[in-house]
mmCIF file of C-alpha atoms in Angstrom:
data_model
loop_
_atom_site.group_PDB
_atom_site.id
_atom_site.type_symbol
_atom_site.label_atom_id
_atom_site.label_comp_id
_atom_site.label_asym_id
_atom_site.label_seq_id
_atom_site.Cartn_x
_atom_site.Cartn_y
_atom_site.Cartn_z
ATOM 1 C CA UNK Y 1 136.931 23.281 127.750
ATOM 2 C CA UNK Y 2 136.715 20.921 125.554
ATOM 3 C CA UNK Y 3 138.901 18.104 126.635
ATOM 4 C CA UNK Y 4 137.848 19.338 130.323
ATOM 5 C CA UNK Y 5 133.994 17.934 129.153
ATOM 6 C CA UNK Y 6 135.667 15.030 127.575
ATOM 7 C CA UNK Y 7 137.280 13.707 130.370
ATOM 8 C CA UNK Y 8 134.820 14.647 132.864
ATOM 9 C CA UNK Y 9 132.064 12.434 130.242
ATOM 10 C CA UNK Y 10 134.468 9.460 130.456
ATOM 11 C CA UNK Y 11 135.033 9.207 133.801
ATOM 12 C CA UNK Y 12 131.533 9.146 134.639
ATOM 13 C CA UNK Y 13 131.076 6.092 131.687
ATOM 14 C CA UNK Y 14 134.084 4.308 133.096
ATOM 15 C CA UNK Y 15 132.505 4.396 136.272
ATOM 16 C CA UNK Y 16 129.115 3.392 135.210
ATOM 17 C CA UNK Y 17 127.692 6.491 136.389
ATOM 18 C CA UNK Y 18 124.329 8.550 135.712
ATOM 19 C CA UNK Y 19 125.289 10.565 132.692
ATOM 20 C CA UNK Y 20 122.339 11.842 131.336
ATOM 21 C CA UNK Y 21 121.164 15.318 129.327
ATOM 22 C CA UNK Y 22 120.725 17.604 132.417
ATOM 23 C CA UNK Y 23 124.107 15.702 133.878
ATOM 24 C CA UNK Y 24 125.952 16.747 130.965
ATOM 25 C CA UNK Y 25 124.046 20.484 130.383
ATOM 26 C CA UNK Y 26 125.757 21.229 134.322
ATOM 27 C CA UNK Y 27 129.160 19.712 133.472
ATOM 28 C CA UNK Y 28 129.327 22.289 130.440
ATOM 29 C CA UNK Y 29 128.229 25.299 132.775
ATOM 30 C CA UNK Y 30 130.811 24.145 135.142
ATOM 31 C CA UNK Y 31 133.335 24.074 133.079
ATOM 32 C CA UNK Y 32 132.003 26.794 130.933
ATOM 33 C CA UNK Y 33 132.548 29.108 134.021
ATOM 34 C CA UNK Y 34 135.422 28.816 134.636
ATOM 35 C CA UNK Y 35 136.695 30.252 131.043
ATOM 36 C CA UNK Y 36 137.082 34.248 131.469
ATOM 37 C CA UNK Y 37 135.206 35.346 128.737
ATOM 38 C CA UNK Y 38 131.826 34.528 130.916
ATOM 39 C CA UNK Y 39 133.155 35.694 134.023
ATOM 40 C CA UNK Y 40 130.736 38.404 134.162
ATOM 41 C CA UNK Y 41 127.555 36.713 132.659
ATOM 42 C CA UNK Y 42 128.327 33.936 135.624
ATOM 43 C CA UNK Y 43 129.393 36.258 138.144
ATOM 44 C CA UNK Y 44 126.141 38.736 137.385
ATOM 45 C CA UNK Y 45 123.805 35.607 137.724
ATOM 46 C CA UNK Y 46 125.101 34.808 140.994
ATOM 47 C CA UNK Y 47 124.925 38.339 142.685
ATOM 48 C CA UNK Y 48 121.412 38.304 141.036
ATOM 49 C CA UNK Y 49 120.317 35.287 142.491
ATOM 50 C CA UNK Y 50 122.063 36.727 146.096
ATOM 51 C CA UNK Y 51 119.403 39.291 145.957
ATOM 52 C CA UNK Y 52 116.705 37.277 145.213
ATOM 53 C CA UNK Y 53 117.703 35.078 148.090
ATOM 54 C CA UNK Y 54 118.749 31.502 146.159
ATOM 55 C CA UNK Y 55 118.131 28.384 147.809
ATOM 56 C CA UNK Y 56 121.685 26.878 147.365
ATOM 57 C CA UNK Y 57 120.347 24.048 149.422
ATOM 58 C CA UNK Y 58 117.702 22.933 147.276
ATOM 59 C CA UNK Y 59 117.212 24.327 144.226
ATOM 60 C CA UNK Y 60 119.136 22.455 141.554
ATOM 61 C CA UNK Y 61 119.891 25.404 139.325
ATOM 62 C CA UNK Y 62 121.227 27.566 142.218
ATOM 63 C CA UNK Y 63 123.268 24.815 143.191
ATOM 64 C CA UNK Y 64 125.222 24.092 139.848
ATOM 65 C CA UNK Y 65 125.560 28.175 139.834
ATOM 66 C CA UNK Y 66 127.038 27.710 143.384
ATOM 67 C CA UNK Y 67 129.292 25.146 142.100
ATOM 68 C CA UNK Y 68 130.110 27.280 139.258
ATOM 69 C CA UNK Y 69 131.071 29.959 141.265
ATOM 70 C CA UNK Y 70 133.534 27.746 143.321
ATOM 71 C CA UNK Y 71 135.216 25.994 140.693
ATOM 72 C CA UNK Y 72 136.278 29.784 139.304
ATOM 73 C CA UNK Y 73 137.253 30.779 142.901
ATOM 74 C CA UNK Y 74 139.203 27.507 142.858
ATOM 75 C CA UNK Y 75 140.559 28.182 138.943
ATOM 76 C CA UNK Y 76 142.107 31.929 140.369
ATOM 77 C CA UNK Y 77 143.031 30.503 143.767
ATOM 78 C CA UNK Y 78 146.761 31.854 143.168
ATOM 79 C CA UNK Y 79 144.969 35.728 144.055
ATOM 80 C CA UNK Y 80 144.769 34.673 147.406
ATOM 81 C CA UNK Y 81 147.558 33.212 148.067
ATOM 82 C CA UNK Y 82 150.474 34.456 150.469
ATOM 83 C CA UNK Y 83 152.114 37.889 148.561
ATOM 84 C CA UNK Y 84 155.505 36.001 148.202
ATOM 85 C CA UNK Y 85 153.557 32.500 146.906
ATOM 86 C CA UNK Y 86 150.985 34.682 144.868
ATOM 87 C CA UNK Y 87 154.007 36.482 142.966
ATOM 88 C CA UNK Y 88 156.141 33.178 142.316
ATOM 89 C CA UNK Y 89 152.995 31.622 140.453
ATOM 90 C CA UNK Y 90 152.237 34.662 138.567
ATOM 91 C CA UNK Y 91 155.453 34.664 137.208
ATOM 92 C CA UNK Y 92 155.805 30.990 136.526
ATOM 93 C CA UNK Y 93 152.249 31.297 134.802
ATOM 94 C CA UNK Y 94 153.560 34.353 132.716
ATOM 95 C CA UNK Y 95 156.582 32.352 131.593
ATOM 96 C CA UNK Y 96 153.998 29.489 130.524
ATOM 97 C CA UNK Y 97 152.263 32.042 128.736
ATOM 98 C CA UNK Y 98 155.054 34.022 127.191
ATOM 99 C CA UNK Y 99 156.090 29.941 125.638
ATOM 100 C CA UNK Y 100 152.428 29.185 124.774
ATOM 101 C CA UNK Y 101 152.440 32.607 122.568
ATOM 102 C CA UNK Y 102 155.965 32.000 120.740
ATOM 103 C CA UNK Y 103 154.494 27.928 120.180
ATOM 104 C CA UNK Y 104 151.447 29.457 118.842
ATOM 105 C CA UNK Y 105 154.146 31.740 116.518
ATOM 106 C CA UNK Y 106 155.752 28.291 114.952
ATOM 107 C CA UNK Y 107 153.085 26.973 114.710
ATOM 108 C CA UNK Y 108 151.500 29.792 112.751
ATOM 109 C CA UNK Y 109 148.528 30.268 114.472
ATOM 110 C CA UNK Y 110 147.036 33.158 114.465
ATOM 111 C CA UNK Y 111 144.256 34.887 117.346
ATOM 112 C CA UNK Y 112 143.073 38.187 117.360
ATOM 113 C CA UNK Y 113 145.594 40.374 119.218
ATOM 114 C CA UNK Y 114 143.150 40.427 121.883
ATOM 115 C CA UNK Y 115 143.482 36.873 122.799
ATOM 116 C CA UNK Y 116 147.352 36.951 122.121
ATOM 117 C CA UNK Y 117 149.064 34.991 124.885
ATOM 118 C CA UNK Y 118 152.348 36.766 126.232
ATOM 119 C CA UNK Y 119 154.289 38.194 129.430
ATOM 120 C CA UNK Y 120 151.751 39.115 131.890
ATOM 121 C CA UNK Y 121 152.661 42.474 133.302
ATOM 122 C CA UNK Y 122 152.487 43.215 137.672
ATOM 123 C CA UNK Y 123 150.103 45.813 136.299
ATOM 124 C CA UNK Y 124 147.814 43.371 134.449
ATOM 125 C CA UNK Y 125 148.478 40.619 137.679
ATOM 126 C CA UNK Y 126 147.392 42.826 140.174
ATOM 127 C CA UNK Y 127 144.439 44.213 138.375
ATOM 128 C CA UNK Y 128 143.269 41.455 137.610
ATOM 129 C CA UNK Y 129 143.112 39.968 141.503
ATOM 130 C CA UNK Y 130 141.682 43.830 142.122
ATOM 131 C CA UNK Y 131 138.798 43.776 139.738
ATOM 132 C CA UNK Y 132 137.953 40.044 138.355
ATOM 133 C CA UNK Y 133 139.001 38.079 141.768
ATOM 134 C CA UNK Y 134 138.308 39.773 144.618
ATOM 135 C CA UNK Y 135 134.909 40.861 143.733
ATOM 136 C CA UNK Y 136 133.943 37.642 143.135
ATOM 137 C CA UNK Y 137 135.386 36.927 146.307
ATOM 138 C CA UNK Y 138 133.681 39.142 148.113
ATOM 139 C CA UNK Y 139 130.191 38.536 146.415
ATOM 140 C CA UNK Y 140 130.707 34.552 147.676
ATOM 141 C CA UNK Y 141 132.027 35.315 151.172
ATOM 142 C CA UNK Y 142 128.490 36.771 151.670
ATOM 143 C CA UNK Y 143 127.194 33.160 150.901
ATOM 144 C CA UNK Y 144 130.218 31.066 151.990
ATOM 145 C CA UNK Y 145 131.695 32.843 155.269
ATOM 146 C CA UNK Y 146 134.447 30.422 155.325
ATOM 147 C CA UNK Y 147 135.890 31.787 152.255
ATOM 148 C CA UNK Y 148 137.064 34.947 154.399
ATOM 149 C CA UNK Y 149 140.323 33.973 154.121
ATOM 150 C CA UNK Y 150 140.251 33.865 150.158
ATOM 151 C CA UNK Y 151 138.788 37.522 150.319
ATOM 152 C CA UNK Y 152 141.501 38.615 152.760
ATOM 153 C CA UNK Y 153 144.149 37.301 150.191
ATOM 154 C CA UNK Y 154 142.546 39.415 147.171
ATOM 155 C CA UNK Y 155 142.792 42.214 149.051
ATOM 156 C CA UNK Y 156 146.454 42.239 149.898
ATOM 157 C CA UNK Y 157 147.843 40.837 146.593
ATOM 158 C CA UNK Y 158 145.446 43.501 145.004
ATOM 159 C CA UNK Y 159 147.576 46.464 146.339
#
């Protein structure tokens, strides 16, 4: 998240544009957002503000949780993908995982064995599109009706 805000910061200094405290407060809740450890304080705001009927169209606040919400849609877009493309990236991002956690081993770093990186399991893949993607899926299709498609690809690679 860190380099994400980075990067995001220069690239609106290199281009001489408006960077100032409430432009940098929503880049960090974008990109915030997107990391799964808020999934549910993010996706709970945005079924909240559902229900109290948001103004995605004007309200500034509704709109960077809007944005929010599409940028993690976009972050797990591999959930809705075609079964056969779906499976391919899970296993290519369970290899990268499976390296990351024997790197962090030479390296001698150390997380909590709840954050330890390793093989992701077709258990853990398609639980994960069953109860983190799709329902977030399905809470934005209610808002974005284009995004029937992504909901439609949940639900397939969730079985």
């Amino acid at each position: 998240e860190r380099y994400q805000s980075a990067a995001t910061l220069a690239l609106l200094h290199k281009h001489h544009l408006p960077c100032d405290e409430e432009v940098i407060s929503d880049i960090a809740t974008l990109i915030i957002a997107t990391d799964l450890q808020n999934h549910r304080e993010v996706s709970s705001q945005f079924a909240q503000r559902c229900v109290e009927v948001a103004d995605f169209g004007r309200n500034h606040s509704d709109r960077v949780l809007a944005s929010a919400i599409l940028l993690k849609l976009a972050d797990m877009h591999h959930c809705a993908l075609a079964p056969k493309t779906c499976s391919e990236w899970w296993s290519k991002n369970s290899d990268e995982f499976e390296k990351q956690g024997k790197l962090e081993d030479d390296c001698g770093i150390k997380y909590p064995q709840q954050r330890r990186v390793g093989k992701i399991s077709y258990i853990a893949q398609s639980s994960f599109v069953k109860y983190v993607a799709a329902p977030l899926a399905g809470a934005a299709h209610g808002i974005f009706p284009a995004l029937d498609f992504y909901s439609n690809g949940c639900l397939v690679n969730s079985n």
